[in-house]
Amino acid sequence: MSQFTTGDVAFLLEWRYFNEGAQAMLRRLNPAHHMEFACGHPVIVLEKTASHALVTTVSAHGSGPWDGWRAPWTSGRRYARVADHFRSFAGTQRPNSQREFLRLSKGAWPKPKGSWVHVENVLLVPLLALGNFTKPKCWERNGTILHVDQTSMHDLIVHIQVANPRWLELLGRLDFLAAKAIKTKQHPPPPPPPPPAAMPAPPPPAASESGWTEVAKKKKRR
């Protein structure tokens, strides 16, 4: 939805809500990611235009009370081998003390013990793929959208610029899609030409002419 701004927390809609065409489009925009697993998570809006946004997911990465909120870089998963590529919201385990906790401008994250951002996981999505993150109590009370603190947001963007080798490419693709959307809006494609009109059927011969011909033939035979 277009009301989101940079730093807002939105919700990347669940995979099952997209039709086959939308699913194919999301995969095409993010060939390096498994979008069916990325969907259904809260996301931080990093950059946006009138039509698309760059977002990063906030996830527990499968952890919970059953495993003591195990940090993803200790799970042995291939994508999580670099511990320093994870950022933690306040209350969640940090990979090291060199990285500050991420904080919201107001309140705390709804899942304080298991909320990590993987700086390699930046997605390019249309704004129509984003909905409201309705889990926080502030949303239940008055529809308030969570927003990342300005200092944390700046720190996160700098970290992504350094650690994510695709960041500049993603920014370029975001700008390209924005320009394409503006061009399409200003110069919509012409409507298709109307189908060719059917050729009219030839008129039937006049009754008088037809009768005259028959009379002339009979006279000839005589």
mmCIF file of C-alpha atoms in Angstrom:
data_model
loop_
_atom_site.group_PDB
_atom_site.id
_atom_site.type_symbol
_atom_site.label_atom_id
_atom_site.label_comp_id
_atom_site.label_asym_id
_atom_site.label_seq_id
_atom_site.Cartn_x
_atom_site.Cartn_y
_atom_site.Cartn_z
ATOM 1 C CA MET A 1 0.000 0.000 0.000
ATOM 2 C CA SER A 2 1.252 3.452 -0.904
ATOM 3 C CA GLN A 3 0.968 4.992 2.617
ATOM 4 C CA PHE A 4 4.210 3.323 3.747
ATOM 5 C CA THR A 5 7.342 5.443 4.001
ATOM 6 C CA THR A 6 11.009 4.599 4.514
ATOM 7 C CA GLY A 7 11.473 3.087 7.965
ATOM 8 C CA ASP A 8 7.906 1.838 8.299
ATOM 9 C CA VAL A 9 7.211 -1.783 9.211
ATOM 10 C CA ALA A 10 4.832 -3.412 6.727
ATOM 11 C CA PHE A 11 3.763 -7.019 6.144
ATOM 12 C CA LEU A 12 4.727 -8.986 3.029
ATOM 13 C CA LEU A 13 1.509 -10.802 2.231
ATOM 14 C CA GLU A 14 1.404 -14.577 2.486
ATOM 15 C CA TRP A 15 2.322 -16.526 -0.648
ATOM 16 C CA ARG A 16 -1.111 -18.158 -0.943
ATOM 17 C CA TYR A 17 -2.781 -14.797 -1.470
ATOM 18 C CA PHE A 18 -0.972 -14.233 -4.784
ATOM 19 C CA ASN A 19 -2.252 -15.753 -8.025
ATOM 20 C CA GLU A 20 0.113 -17.602 -10.346
ATOM 21 C CA GLY A 21 0.936 -14.469 -12.334
ATOM 22 C CA ALA A 22 1.821 -12.471 -9.210
ATOM 23 C CA GLN A 23 3.916 -15.336 -7.838
ATOM 24 C CA ALA A 24 5.845 -15.550 -11.093
ATOM 25 C CA MET A 25 6.420 -11.802 -11.028
ATOM 26 C CA LEU A 26 7.758 -11.875 -7.448
ATOM 27 C CA ARG A 27 10.141 -14.695 -8.362
ATOM 28 C CA ARG A 28 11.279 -12.784 -11.443
ATOM 29 C CA LEU A 29 12.008 -9.668 -9.365
ATOM 30 C CA ASN A 30 13.933 -11.717 -6.764
ATOM 31 C CA PRO A 31 15.640 -14.633 -8.530
ATOM 32 C CA ALA A 32 18.116 -15.192 -5.687
ATOM 33 C CA HIS A 33 15.440 -15.686 -3.017
ATOM 34 C CA HIS A 34 12.769 -18.234 -2.130
ATOM 35 C CA MET A 35 9.824 -15.844 -2.129
ATOM 36 C CA GLU A 36 7.353 -18.434 -0.858
ATOM 37 C CA PHE A 37 9.340 -18.457 2.426
ATOM 38 C CA ALA A 38 9.968 -14.699 2.547
ATOM 39 C CA CYS A 39 6.258 -13.952 2.272
ATOM 40 C CA GLY A 40 4.228 -13.873 5.456
ATOM 41 C CA HIS A 41 6.837 -11.863 7.399
ATOM 42 C CA PRO A 42 6.980 -8.294 8.682
ATOM 43 C CA VAL A 43 9.363 -6.185 6.611
ATOM 44 C CA ILE A 44 11.167 -2.874 7.015
ATOM 45 C CA VAL A 45 10.741 -0.483 4.094
ATOM 46 C CA LEU A 46 14.269 0.559 3.072
ATOM 47 C CA GLU A 47 13.508 2.541 -0.098
ATOM 48 C CA LYS A 48 10.317 3.111 -2.051
ATOM 49 C CA THR A 49 8.861 4.733 -5.150
ATOM 50 C CA ALA A 50 5.262 5.221 -6.212
ATOM 51 C CA SER A 51 5.063 1.630 -7.447
ATOM 52 C CA HIS A 52 7.737 -0.564 -5.775
ATOM 53 C CA ALA A 53 9.833 -0.862 -2.626
ATOM 54 C CA LEU A 54 13.017 -2.429 -1.321
ATOM 55 C CA VAL A 55 12.298 -4.249 1.932
ATOM 56 C CA THR A 56 14.079 -6.557 4.352
ATOM 57 C CA THR A 57 12.343 -9.202 6.448
ATOM 58 C CA VAL A 58 12.284 -9.455 10.218
ATOM 59 C CA SER A 59 12.191 -13.123 11.199
ATOM 60 C CA ALA A 60 12.757 -15.572 14.028
ATOM 61 C CA HIS A 61 14.364 -17.951 11.487
ATOM 62 C CA GLY A 62 12.538 -20.936 12.905
ATOM 63 C CA SER A 63 13.573 -20.356 16.498
ATOM 64 C CA GLY A 64 11.272 -20.182 19.497
ATOM 65 C CA PRO A 65 10.850 -21.182 23.143
ATOM 66 C CA TRP A 66 11.366 -24.826 22.129
ATOM 67 C CA ASP A 67 15.052 -24.184 21.318
ATOM 68 C CA GLY A 68 15.735 -21.232 23.600
ATOM 69 C CA TRP A 69 15.409 -18.749 20.702
ATOM 70 C CA ARG A 70 18.478 -20.142 18.981
ATOM 71 C CA ALA A 71 20.305 -17.568 16.872
ATOM 72 C CA PRO A 72 20.289 -18.292 13.129
ATOM 73 C CA TRP A 73 24.083 -18.152 12.751
ATOM 74 C CA THR A 74 24.373 -21.112 15.140
ATOM 75 C CA SER A 75 21.863 -23.268 13.235
ATOM 76 C CA GLY A 76 24.275 -24.532 10.577
ATOM 77 C CA ARG A 77 22.093 -23.208 7.765
ATOM 78 C CA ARG A 78 24.054 -22.292 4.685
ATOM 79 C CA TYR A 79 22.643 -18.767 4.284
ATOM 80 C CA ALA A 80 23.383 -17.910 7.927
ATOM 81 C CA ARG A 81 27.095 -18.693 8.021
ATOM 82 C CA VAL A 82 28.195 -15.042 8.451
ATOM 83 C CA ALA A 83 27.062 -13.999 11.918
ATOM 84 C CA ASP A 84 27.905 -10.331 11.371
ATOM 85 C CA HIS A 85 25.306 -10.148 8.579
ATOM 86 C CA PHE A 86 22.495 -10.304 11.151
ATOM 87 C CA ARG A 87 20.998 -7.409 13.089
ATOM 88 C CA SER A 88 18.935 -7.842 16.222
ATOM 89 C CA PHE A 89 16.111 -5.842 17.729
ATOM 90 C CA ALA A 90 16.463 -4.971 21.397
ATOM 91 C CA GLY A 91 15.907 -8.115 23.470
ATOM 92 C CA THR A 92 17.171 -10.525 20.794
ATOM 93 C CA GLN A 93 20.626 -12.126 20.887
ATOM 94 C CA ARG A 94 23.291 -10.168 18.984
ATOM 95 C CA PRO A 95 26.130 -11.813 17.024
ATOM 96 C CA ASN A 96 28.584 -9.413 18.650
ATOM 97 C CA SER A 97 28.625 -6.261 20.747
ATOM 98 C CA GLN A 98 29.956 -4.139 17.877
ATOM 99 C CA ARG A 99 26.524 -3.837 16.274
ATOM 100 C CA GLU A 100 23.945 -1.767 18.119
ATOM 101 C CA PHE A 101 20.467 -3.117 18.708
ATOM 102 C CA LEU A 102 17.828 -2.001 16.233
ATOM 103 C CA ARG A 103 15.079 -0.003 17.914
ATOM 104 C CA LEU A 104 11.654 1.315 17.037
ATOM 105 C CA SER A 105 10.803 4.981 17.344
ATOM 106 C CA LYS A 106 8.148 3.978 19.899
ATOM 107 C CA GLY A 107 7.691 0.786 21.879
ATOM 108 C CA ALA A 108 9.323 -2.620 21.481
ATOM 109 C CA TRP A 109 9.213 -5.287 18.805
ATOM 110 C CA PRO A 110 6.292 -7.739 19.298
ATOM 111 C CA LYS A 111 8.626 -10.783 19.415
ATOM 112 C CA PRO A 112 11.556 -9.361 21.405
ATOM 113 C CA LYS A 113 13.503 -12.603 21.843
ATOM 114 C CA GLY A 114 13.537 -13.707 18.192
ATOM 115 C CA SER A 115 13.614 -10.796 15.756
ATOM 116 C CA TRP A 116 16.553 -10.747 13.368
ATOM 117 C CA VAL A 117 17.225 -8.844 10.154
ATOM 118 C CA HIS A 118 19.510 -10.551 7.621
ATOM 119 C CA VAL A 119 21.198 -7.761 5.683
ATOM 120 C CA GLU A 120 21.676 -9.999 2.634
ATOM 121 C CA ASN A 121 17.924 -10.508 2.449
ATOM 122 C CA VAL A 122 16.747 -7.405 0.576
ATOM 123 C CA LEU A 123 13.717 -7.872 -1.666
ATOM 124 C CA LEU A 124 12.249 -5.835 -4.518
ATOM 125 C CA VAL A 125 8.447 -5.956 -4.378
ATOM 126 C CA PRO A 126 5.487 -4.004 -5.759
ATOM 127 C CA LEU A 127 3.690 -1.922 -3.156
ATOM 128 C CA LEU A 128 0.561 -3.971 -3.790
ATOM 129 C CA ALA A 129 2.361 -6.942 -2.176
ATOM 130 C CA LEU A 130 2.541 -5.084 1.158
ATOM 131 C CA GLY A 131 -0.132 -4.956 3.813
ATOM 132 C CA ASN A 132 -0.375 -3.696 7.363
ATOM 133 C CA PHE A 133 1.493 -5.475 10.149
ATOM 134 C CA THR A 134 -1.431 -5.971 12.501
ATOM 135 C CA LYS A 135 0.235 -8.065 15.239
ATOM 136 C CA PRO A 136 1.506 -5.186 17.439
ATOM 137 C CA LYS A 137 -0.779 -3.994 20.236
ATOM 138 C CA CYS A 138 -0.455 -0.399 19.015
ATOM 139 C CA TRP A 139 -2.148 -1.459 15.769
ATOM 140 C CA GLU A 140 -4.928 -3.159 17.705
ATOM 141 C CA ARG A 141 -5.459 0.000 19.773
ATOM 142 C CA ASN A 142 -5.400 2.725 17.134
ATOM 143 C CA GLY A 143 -3.970 1.442 13.837
ATOM 144 C CA THR A 144 -0.463 2.799 14.477
ATOM 145 C CA ILE A 145 2.218 1.581 12.048
ATOM 146 C CA LEU A 146 5.529 0.570 13.646
ATOM 147 C CA HIS A 147 8.480 2.700 12.559
ATOM 148 C CA VAL A 148 12.203 2.055 12.960
ATOM 149 C CA ASP A 149 14.113 4.715 14.893
ATOM 150 C CA GLN A 150 15.966 7.132 12.592
ATOM 151 C CA THR A 151 19.397 6.333 14.051
ATOM 152 C CA SER A 152 18.781 2.569 13.765
ATOM 153 C CA MET A 153 17.524 3.024 10.222
ATOM 154 C CA HIS A 154 20.649 4.882 9.159
ATOM 155 C CA ASP A 155 22.862 2.276 10.840
ATOM 156 C CA LEU A 156 20.985 -0.564 9.096
ATOM 157 C CA ILE A 157 21.243 1.051 5.647
ATOM 158 C CA VAL A 158 24.994 1.604 6.072
ATOM 159 C CA HIS A 159 25.403 -2.032 7.130
ATOM 160 C CA ILE A 160 23.468 -3.210 4.053
ATOM 161 C CA GLN A 161 25.543 -0.997 1.750
ATOM 162 C CA VAL A 162 28.714 -2.640 3.060
ATOM 163 C CA ALA A 163 27.559 -6.258 3.424
ATOM 164 C CA ASN A 164 25.083 -6.733 0.569
ATOM 165 C CA PRO A 165 26.860 -6.837 -2.823
ATOM 166 C CA ARG A 166 23.545 -6.486 -4.689
ATOM 167 C CA TRP A 167 22.428 -3.254 -3.005
ATOM 168 C CA LEU A 168 23.425 -0.882 -5.812
ATOM 169 C CA GLU A 169 21.940 -3.214 -8.412
ATOM 170 C CA LEU A 170 18.662 -3.316 -6.485
ATOM 171 C CA LEU A 171 18.564 0.475 -6.233
ATOM 172 C CA GLY A 172 19.094 0.707 -9.985
ATOM 173 C CA ARG A 173 16.284 -1.749 -10.670
ATOM 174 C CA LEU A 174 13.994 0.141 -8.299
ATOM 175 C CA ASP A 175 14.667 3.400 -10.183
ATOM 176 C CA PHE A 176 14.164 1.655 -13.538
ATOM 177 C CA LEU A 177 10.752 0.328 -12.506
ATOM 178 C CA ALA A 178 9.758 3.751 -11.186
ATOM 179 C CA ALA A 179 10.699 5.432 -14.471
ATOM 180 C CA LYS A 180 8.884 2.736 -16.413
ATOM 181 C CA ALA A 181 5.732 3.228 -14.332
ATOM 182 C CA ILE A 182 5.816 7.009 -14.885
ATOM 183 C CA LYS A 183 6.340 6.589 -18.620
ATOM 184 C CA THR A 184 3.466 4.128 -18.861
ATOM 185 C CA LYS A 185 1.216 6.511 -16.939
ATOM 186 C CA GLN A 186 2.120 9.496 -19.106
ATOM 187 C CA HIS A 187 2.044 7.620 -22.406
ATOM 188 C CA PRO A 188 -0.358 4.699 -22.117
ATOM 189 C CA PRO A 189 -0.263 2.251 -25.018
ATOM 190 C CA PRO A 190 -2.779 3.056 -27.773
ATOM 191 C CA PRO A 191 -5.975 1.016 -27.757
ATOM 192 C CA PRO A 192 -6.057 -1.918 -30.168
ATOM 193 C CA PRO A 193 -7.539 -1.140 -33.614
ATOM 194 C CA PRO A 194 -11.186 -2.087 -34.107
ATOM 195 C CA PRO A 195 -11.847 -5.327 -35.974
ATOM 196 C CA PRO A 196 -12.322 -4.902 -39.740
ATOM 197 C CA ALA A 197 -15.905 -4.303 -40.786
ATOM 198 C CA ALA A 198 -17.623 -7.189 -42.579
ATOM 199 C CA MET A 199 -18.033 -6.752 -46.343
ATOM 200 C CA PRO A 200 -21.696 -6.144 -47.220
ATOM 201 C CA ALA A 201 -23.391 -8.905 -49.219
ATOM 202 C CA PRO A 202 -24.130 -8.002 -52.863
ATOM 203 C CA PRO A 203 -27.740 -6.944 -53.410
ATOM 204 C CA PRO A 204 -30.000 -9.513 -55.081
ATOM 205 C CA PRO A 205 -30.947 -8.828 -58.722
ATOM 206 C CA ALA A 206 -34.052 -6.767 -59.241
ATOM 207 C CA ALA A 207 -37.204 -8.777 -59.863
ATOM 208 C CA SER A 208 -37.983 -6.983 -63.137
ATOM 209 C CA GLU A 209 -34.528 -7.701 -64.576
ATOM 210 C CA SER A 210 -34.746 -11.348 -63.644
ATOM 211 C CA GLY A 211 -38.130 -11.661 -65.255
ATOM 212 C CA TRP A 212 -37.029 -9.880 -68.448
ATOM 213 C CA THR A 213 -34.112 -12.297 -68.860
ATOM 214 C CA GLU A 214 -36.364 -15.324 -68.652
ATOM 215 C CA VAL A 215 -38.771 -13.861 -71.242
ATOM 216 C CA ALA A 216 -35.874 -13.080 -73.603
ATOM 217 C CA LYS A 217 -34.562 -16.668 -73.340
ATOM 218 C CA LYS A 218 -37.971 -18.130 -74.185
ATOM 219 C CA LYS A 219 -38.346 -15.933 -77.255
ATOM 220 C CA LYS A 220 -34.912 -17.038 -78.480
ATOM 221 C CA ARG A 221 -35.852 -20.694 -78.233
ATOM 222 C CA ARG A 222 -38.933 -20.082 -80.396
#
